Tab-separated table of C-alpha atoms in Angstrom:
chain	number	residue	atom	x	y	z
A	274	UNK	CA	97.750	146.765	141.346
A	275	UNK	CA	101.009	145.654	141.846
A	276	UNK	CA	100.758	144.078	144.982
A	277	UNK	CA	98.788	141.058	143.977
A	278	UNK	CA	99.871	137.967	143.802
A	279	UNK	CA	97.040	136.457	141.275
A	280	UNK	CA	94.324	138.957	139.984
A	281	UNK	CA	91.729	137.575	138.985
A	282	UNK	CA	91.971	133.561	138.243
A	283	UNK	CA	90.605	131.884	135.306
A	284	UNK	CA	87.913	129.007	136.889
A	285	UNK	CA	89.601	125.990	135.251
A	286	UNK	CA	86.083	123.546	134.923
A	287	UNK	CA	82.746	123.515	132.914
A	288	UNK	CA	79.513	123.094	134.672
A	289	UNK	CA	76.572	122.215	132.991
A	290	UNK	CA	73.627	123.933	134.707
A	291	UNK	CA	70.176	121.975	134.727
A	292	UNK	CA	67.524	124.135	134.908
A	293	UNK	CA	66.193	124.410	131.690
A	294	UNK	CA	64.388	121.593	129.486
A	295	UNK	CA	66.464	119.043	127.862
A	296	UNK	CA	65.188	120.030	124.637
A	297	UNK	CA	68.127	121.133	122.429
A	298	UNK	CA	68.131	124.737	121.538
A	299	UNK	CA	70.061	127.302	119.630
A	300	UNK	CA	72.784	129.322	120.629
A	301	UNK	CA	74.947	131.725	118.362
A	302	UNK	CA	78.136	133.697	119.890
A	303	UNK	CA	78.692	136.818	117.824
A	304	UNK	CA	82.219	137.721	118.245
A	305	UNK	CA	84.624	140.935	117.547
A	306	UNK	CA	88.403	140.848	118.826
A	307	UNK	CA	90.081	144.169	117.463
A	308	UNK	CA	93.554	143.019	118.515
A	309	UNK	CA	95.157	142.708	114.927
A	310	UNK	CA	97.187	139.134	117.111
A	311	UNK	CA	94.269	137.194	116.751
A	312	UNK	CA	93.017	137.618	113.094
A	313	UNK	CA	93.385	134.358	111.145
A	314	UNK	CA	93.407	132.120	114.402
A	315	UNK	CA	91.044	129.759	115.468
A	316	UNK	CA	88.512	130.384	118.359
A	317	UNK	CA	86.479	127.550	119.987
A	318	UNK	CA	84.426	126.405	122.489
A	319	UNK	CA	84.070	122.803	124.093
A	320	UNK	CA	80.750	121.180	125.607
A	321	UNK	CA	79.481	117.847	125.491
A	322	UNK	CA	83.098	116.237	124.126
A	323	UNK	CA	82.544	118.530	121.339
A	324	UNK	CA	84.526	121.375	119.915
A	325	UNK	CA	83.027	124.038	118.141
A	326	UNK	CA	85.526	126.346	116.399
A	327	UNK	CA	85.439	129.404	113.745
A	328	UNK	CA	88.339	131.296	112.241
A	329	UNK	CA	88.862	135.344	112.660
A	330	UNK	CA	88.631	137.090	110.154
A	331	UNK	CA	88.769	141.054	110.103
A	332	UNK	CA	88.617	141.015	113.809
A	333	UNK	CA	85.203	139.249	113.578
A	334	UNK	CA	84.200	135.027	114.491
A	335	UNK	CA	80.574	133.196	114.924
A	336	UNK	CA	80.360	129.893	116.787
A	337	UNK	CA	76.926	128.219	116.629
A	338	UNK	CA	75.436	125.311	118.020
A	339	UNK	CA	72.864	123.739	120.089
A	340	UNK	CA	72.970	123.110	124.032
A	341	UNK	CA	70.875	120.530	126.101
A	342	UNK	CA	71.735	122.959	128.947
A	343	UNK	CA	73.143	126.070	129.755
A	344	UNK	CA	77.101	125.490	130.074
A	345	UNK	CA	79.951	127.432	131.740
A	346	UNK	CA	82.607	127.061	130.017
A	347	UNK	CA	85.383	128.365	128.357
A	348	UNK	CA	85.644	130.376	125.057
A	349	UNK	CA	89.268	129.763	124.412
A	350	UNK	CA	92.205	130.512	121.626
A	351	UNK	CA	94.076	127.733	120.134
A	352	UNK	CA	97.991	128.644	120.508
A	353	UNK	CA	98.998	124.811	119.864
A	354	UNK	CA	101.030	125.736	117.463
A	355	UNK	CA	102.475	128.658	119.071
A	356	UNK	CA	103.235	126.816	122.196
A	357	UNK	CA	105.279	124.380	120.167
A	358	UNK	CA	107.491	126.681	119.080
A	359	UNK	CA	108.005	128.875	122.171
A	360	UNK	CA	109.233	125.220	123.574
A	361	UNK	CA	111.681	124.888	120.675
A	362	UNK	CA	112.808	128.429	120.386
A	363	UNK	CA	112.187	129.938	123.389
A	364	UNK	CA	110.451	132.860	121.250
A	365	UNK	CA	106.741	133.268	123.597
A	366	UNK	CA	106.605	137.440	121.566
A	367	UNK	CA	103.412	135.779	119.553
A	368	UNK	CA	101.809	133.554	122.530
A	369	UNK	CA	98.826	135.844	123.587
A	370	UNK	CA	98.212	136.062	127.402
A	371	UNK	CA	95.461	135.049	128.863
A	372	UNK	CA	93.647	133.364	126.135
A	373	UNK	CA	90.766	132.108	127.027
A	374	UNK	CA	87.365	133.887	128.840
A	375	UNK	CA	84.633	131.717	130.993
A	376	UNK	CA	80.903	132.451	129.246
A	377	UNK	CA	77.405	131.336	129.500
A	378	UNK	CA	76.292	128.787	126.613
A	379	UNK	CA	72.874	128.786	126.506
A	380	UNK	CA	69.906	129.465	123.737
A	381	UNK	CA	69.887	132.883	122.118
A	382	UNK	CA	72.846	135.332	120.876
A	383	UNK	CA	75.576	136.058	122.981
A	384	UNK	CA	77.761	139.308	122.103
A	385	UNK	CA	81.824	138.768	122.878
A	386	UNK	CA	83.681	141.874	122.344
A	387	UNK	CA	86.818	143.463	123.311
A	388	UNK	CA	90.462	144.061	122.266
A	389	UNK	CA	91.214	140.945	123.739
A	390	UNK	CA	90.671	138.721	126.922
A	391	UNK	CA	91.818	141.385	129.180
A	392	UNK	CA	88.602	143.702	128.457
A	393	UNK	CA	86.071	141.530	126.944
A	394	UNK	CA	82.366	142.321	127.389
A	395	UNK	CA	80.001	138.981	127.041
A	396	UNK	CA	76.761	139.216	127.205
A	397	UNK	CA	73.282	138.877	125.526
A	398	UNK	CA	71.601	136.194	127.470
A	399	UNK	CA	69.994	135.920	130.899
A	400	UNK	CA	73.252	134.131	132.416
A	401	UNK	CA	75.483	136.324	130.608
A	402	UNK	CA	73.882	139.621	131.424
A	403	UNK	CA	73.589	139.035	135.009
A	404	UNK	CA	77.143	137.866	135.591
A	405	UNK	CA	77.601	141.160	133.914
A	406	UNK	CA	75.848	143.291	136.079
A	407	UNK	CA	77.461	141.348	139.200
A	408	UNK	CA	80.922	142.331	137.917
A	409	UNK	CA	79.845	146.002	137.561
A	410	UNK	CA	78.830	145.972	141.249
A	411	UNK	CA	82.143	144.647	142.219
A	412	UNK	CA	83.970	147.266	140.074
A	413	UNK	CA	81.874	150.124	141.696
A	414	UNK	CA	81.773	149.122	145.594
A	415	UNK	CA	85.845	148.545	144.715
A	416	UNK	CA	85.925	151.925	143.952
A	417	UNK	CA	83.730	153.434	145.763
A	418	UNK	CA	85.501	152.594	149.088
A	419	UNK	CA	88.823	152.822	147.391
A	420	UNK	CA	90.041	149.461	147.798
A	421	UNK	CA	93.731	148.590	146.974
A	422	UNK	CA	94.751	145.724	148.856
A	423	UNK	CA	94.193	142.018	146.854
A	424	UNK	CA	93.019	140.616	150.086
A	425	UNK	CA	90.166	143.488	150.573
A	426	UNK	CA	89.082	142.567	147.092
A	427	UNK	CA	88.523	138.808	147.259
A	428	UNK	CA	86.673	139.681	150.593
A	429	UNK	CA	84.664	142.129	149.060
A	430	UNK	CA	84.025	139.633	145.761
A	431	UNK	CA	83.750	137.029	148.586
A	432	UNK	CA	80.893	139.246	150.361
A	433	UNK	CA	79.088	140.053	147.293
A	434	UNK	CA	78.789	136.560	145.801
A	435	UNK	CA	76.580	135.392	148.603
A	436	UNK	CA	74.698	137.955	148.775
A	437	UNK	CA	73.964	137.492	144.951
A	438	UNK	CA	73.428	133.852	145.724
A	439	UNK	CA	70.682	134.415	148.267
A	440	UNK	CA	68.688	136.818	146.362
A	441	UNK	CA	68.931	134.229	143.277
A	442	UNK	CA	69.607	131.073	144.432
A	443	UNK	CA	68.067	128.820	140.833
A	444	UNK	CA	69.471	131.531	138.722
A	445	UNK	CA	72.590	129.705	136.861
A	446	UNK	CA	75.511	132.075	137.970
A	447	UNK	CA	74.899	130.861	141.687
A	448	UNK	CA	77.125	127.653	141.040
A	449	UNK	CA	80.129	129.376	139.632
A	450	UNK	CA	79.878	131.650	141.976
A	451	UNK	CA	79.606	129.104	145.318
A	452	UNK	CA	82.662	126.959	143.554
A	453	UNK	CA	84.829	130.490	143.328
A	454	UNK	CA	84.505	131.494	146.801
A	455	UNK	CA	88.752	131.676	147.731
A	456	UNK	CA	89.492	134.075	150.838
A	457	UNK	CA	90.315	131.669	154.018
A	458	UNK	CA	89.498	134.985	155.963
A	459	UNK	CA	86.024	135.015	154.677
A	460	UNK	CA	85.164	131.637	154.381
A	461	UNK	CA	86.633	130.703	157.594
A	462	UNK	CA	83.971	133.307	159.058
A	463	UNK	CA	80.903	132.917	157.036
A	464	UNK	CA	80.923	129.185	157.263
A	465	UNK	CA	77.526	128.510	158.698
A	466	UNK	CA	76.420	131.033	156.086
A	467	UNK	CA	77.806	129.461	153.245
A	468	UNK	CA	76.429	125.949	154.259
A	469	UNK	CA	72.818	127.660	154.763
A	470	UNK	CA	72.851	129.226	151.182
A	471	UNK	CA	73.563	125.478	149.575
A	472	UNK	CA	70.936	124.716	151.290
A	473	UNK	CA	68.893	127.465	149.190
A	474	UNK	CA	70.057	126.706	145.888
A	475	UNK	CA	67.217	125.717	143.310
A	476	UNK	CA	66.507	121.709	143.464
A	477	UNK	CA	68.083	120.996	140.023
A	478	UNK	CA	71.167	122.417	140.679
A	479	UNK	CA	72.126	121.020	144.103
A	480	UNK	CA	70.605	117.364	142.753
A	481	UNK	CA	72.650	117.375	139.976
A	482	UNK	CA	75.703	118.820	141.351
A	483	UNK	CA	75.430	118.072	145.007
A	484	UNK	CA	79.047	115.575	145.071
A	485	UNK	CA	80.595	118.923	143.293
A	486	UNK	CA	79.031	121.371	145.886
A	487	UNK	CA	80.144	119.343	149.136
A	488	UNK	CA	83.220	118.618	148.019
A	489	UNK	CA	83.490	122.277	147.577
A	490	UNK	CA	82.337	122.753	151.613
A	491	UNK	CA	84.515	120.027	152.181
A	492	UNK	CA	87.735	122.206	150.736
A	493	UNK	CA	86.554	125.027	152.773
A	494	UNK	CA	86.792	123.323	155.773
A	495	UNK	CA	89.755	121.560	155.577
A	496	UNK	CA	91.484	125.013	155.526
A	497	UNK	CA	90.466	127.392	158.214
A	498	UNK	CA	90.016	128.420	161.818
A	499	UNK	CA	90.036	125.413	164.028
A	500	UNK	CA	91.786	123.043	161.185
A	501	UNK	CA	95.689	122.488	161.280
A	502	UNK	CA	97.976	124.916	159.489
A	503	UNK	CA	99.775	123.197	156.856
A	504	UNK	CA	103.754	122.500	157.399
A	505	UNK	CA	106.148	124.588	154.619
A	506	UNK	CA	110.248	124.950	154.799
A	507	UNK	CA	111.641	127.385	153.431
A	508	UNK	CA	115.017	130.155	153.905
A	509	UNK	CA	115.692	132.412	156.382
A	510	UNK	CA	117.362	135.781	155.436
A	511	UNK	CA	120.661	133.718	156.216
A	512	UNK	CA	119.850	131.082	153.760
A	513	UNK	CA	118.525	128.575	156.617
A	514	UNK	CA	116.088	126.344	156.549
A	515	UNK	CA	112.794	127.430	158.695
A	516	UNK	CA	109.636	124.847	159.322
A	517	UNK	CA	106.062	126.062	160.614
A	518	UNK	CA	107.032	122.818	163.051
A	519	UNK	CA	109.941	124.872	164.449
A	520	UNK	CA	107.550	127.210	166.358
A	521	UNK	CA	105.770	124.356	167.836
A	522	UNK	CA	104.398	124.936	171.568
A	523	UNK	CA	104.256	128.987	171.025
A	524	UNK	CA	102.338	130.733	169.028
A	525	UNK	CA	103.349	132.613	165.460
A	526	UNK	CA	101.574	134.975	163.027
A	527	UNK	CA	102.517	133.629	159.551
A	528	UNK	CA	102.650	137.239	157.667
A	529	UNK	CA	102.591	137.376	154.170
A	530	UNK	CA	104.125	139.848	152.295
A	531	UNK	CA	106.617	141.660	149.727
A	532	UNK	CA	108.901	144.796	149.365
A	533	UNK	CA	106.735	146.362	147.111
A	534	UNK	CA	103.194	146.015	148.843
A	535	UNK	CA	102.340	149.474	150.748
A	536	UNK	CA	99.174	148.019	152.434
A	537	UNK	CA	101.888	145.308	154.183
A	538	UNK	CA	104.395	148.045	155.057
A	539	UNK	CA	101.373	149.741	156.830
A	540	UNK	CA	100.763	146.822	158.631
A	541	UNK	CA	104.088	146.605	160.392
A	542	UNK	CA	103.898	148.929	162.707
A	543	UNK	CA	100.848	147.143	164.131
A	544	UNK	CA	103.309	144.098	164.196
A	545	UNK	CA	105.960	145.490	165.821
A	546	UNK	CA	103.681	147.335	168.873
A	547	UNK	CA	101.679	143.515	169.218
A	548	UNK	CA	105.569	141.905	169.511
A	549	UNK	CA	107.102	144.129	171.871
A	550	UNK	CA	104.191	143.354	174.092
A	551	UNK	CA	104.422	139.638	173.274
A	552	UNK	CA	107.581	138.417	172.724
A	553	UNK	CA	108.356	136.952	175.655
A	554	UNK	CA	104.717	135.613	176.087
A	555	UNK	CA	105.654	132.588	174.055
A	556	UNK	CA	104.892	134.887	170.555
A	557	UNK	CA	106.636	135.096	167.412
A	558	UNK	CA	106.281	135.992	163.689
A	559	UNK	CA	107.231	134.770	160.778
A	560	UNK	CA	107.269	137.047	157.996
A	561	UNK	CA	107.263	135.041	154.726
A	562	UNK	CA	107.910	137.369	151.429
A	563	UNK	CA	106.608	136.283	148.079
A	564	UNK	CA	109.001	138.245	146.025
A	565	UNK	CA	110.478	136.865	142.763
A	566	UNK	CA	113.876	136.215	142.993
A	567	UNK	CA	115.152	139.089	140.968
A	568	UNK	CA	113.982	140.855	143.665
A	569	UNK	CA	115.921	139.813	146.332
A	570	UNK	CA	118.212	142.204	147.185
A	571	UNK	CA	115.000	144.506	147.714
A	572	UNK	CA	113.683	142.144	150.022
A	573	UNK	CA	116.211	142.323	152.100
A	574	UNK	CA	117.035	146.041	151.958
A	575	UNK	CA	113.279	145.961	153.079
A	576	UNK	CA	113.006	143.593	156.099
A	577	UNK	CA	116.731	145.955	157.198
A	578	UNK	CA	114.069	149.228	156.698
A	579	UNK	CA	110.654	148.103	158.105
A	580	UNK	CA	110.949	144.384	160.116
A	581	UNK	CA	112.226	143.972	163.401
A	582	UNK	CA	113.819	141.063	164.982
A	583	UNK	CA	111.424	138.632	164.387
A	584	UNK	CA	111.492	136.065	161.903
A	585	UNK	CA	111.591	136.716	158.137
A	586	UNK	CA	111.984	134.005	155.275
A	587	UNK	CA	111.580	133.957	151.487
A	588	UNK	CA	108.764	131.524	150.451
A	589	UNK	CA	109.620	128.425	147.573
A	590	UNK	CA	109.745	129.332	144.591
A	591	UNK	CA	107.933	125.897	143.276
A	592	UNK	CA	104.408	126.518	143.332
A	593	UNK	CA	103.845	123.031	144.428
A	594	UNK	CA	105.888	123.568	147.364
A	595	UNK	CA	105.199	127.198	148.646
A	596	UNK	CA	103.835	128.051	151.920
A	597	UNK	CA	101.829	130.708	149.869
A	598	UNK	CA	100.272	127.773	147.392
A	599	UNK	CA	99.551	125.562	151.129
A	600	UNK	CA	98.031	128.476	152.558
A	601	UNK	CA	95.542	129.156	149.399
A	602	UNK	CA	96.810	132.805	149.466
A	603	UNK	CA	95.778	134.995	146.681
A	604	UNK	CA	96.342	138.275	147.999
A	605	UNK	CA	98.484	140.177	150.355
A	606	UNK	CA	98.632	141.301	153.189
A	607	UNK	CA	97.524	138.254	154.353
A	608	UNK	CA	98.264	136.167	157.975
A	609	UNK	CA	97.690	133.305	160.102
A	610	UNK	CA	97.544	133.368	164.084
A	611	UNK	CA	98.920	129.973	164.713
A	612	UNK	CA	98.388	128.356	168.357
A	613	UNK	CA	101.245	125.988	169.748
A	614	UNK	CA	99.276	122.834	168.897
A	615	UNK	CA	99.914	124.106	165.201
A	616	UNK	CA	96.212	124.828	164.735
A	617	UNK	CA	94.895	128.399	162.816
A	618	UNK	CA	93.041	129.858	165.721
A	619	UNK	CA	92.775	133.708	163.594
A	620	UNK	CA	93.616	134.569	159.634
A	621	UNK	CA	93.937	138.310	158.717
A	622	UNK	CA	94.412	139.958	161.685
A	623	UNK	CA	94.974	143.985	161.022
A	624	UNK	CA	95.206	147.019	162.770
A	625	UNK	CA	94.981	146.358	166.197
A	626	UNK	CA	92.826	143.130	165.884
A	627	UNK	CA	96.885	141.194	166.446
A	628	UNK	CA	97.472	142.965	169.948
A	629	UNK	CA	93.868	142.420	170.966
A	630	UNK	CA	93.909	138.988	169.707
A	631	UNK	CA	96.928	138.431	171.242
A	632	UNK	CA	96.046	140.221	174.605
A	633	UNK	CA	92.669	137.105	174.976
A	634	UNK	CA	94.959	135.005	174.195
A	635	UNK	CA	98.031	135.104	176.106
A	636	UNK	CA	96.897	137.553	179.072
């Protein structure tokens, strides 16, 4: 869907999972890649400082080993080489994108098959099999209720995680799955929930990975309801300079958005009814696009077509220093109520949740 900002992420860490014996046992990954790019290059797998690779040949790899404990990890392509010379040349036609796939290690065969990393199918074993079915059940509830905005997805992924986490709280997908949670929205609501479910998980894995875990809760509540909103500058539709602190002592909804996303054009009207009434109730918006910058003469030929006179602003274009990267958002729509004190009081506010929001608020 075009209106996401980052589809699905690729978790960028390897647990090891402690609940089986520390015995070592054997595993063997059985794979098939039918995308003619990848025959003759060199697949691997590291656990334990240890790299286990194989070469593809006619579409077809094995990696074997043996595993203390079941790892998550990553089963990745090396494009060393490759990189190297897109740097030099500037020629990236050969660098295959994404290249790499998170998987289960753990003792018996594991099936890996696909075209590539986009449609792989992994599993085999326990881990792998139920991370499987998991995935299914997102792909079916998305459909089923006809989901299209990114936001509505990482809820519903969001949603569905815990619930798989409660009904299985020693299997070994539970930790990936606690250290994944990303909507601010959901989180921010289903705190006490989320604490209660660590509390759950089997004995070996919160023992062994409790500093990971609470760190974890400790992310999640440095960013939501009640905590400060982060400061971000970026430029106004004139090219000037605009600050989160510039709006303090009123409140602002920090809106999210780009030409090209329908769910936020549907939105605006919502917007523009909760400003009218608001406006001169010490209320404002700030509607921040994420558009690339090719695309900004469509920005603005959209804010002249849907916004009103509020606020609009294009966010940085350094990761590092976007209000999209501060605000952890991975979707969009997506918004922040901010209260003068600069403090998130609501995050994704649709419909008419703003103007009733607004209306216990500032009535």
């Amino acid at each position: 869907m075009n209106h996401k900002i980052i589809t699905y992420s690729t978790l960028l860490f390897s647990l090891l999972i402690s609940n089986y014996s520390y015995a070592q046992e054997q595993f063997t990954i059985k794979g098939r890649l039918t995308d003619p790019r990848f025959e003759g290059r060199e697949i691997y797998i590291h656990m334990d400082q240890q790299k286990i690779k194989a070469i593809v040949k006619k579409g077809k790899f094995v990696l074997t080993g043996k595993v203390k404990q079941p790892i998550y990890t990553s089963l990745s392509l090396n494009q060393d080489s490759l990189m190297q010379i897109a740097l030099q040349t500037g020629d990236t036609n050969k660098i295959i994108i994404p290249a790499s796939q998170m998987i289960f290690v753990e003792k018996g065969e594991i099936s890996f098959k696909g075209r590539d990393f986009t449609d792989v199918v992994v599993k085999g074993t326990p881990s792998n099999d139920g991370y499987l079915d998991f995935k299914k059940l997102v792909d079916r509830t998305i459909a089923k209720r006809k989901l299209q905005s990114a936001t509505a997805i990482k809820n519903l992924e969001d949603s569905l995680s815990l619930v798989f986490i409660e009904k299985n709280p020693s299997s070994f997908v539970a930790l990936p799955m606690i250290m994944s949670l990303h909507t601010p929205y959901f989180v921010s609501n289903n705190m006490e929930k989320i604490e209660a479910i660590y509390n759950t998980l089997g004995p070996n894995i919160k023992q062994r990975y409790h500093n990971l875990l609470m760190n974890k809760v400790k992310e999640i509540k440095s960013f939501g309801i009640g905590s400060l909103a982060p400061n971000f500058s970026i430029k106004s539709v004139n090219g000037a300079n605009i600050s989160l602190s510039d709006y303090q002592g009123r409140y602002v909804l920090v809106e999210f958005w780009a030409h090209y996303c329908k769910p936020c054009i549907k939105e605006i009207p919502f917007m523009k009814e909760a400003y009218q009434a608001y406006k001169d109730k010490n209320f404002n918006i700030l509607q921040i696009s994420v558009d690339r910058p090719e695309h900004h003469d469509k920005w603005l030929r959209a804010v002249e077509a849907h916004t009103s006179d509020w606020d609009n602003a294009i966010d940085n274009q350094d990761l590092n220093k976007a209000a999209k990267t501060k605000y952890k958002v991975f979707g969009i729509p997506a918004n922040f109520l901010i209260d003068p004190q600069g403090k998130i009081v609501a995050i994704d506010l649709k419909g008419d949740n703003l103007k009733n929001t607004l209306k216990s608020l500032l009535n």
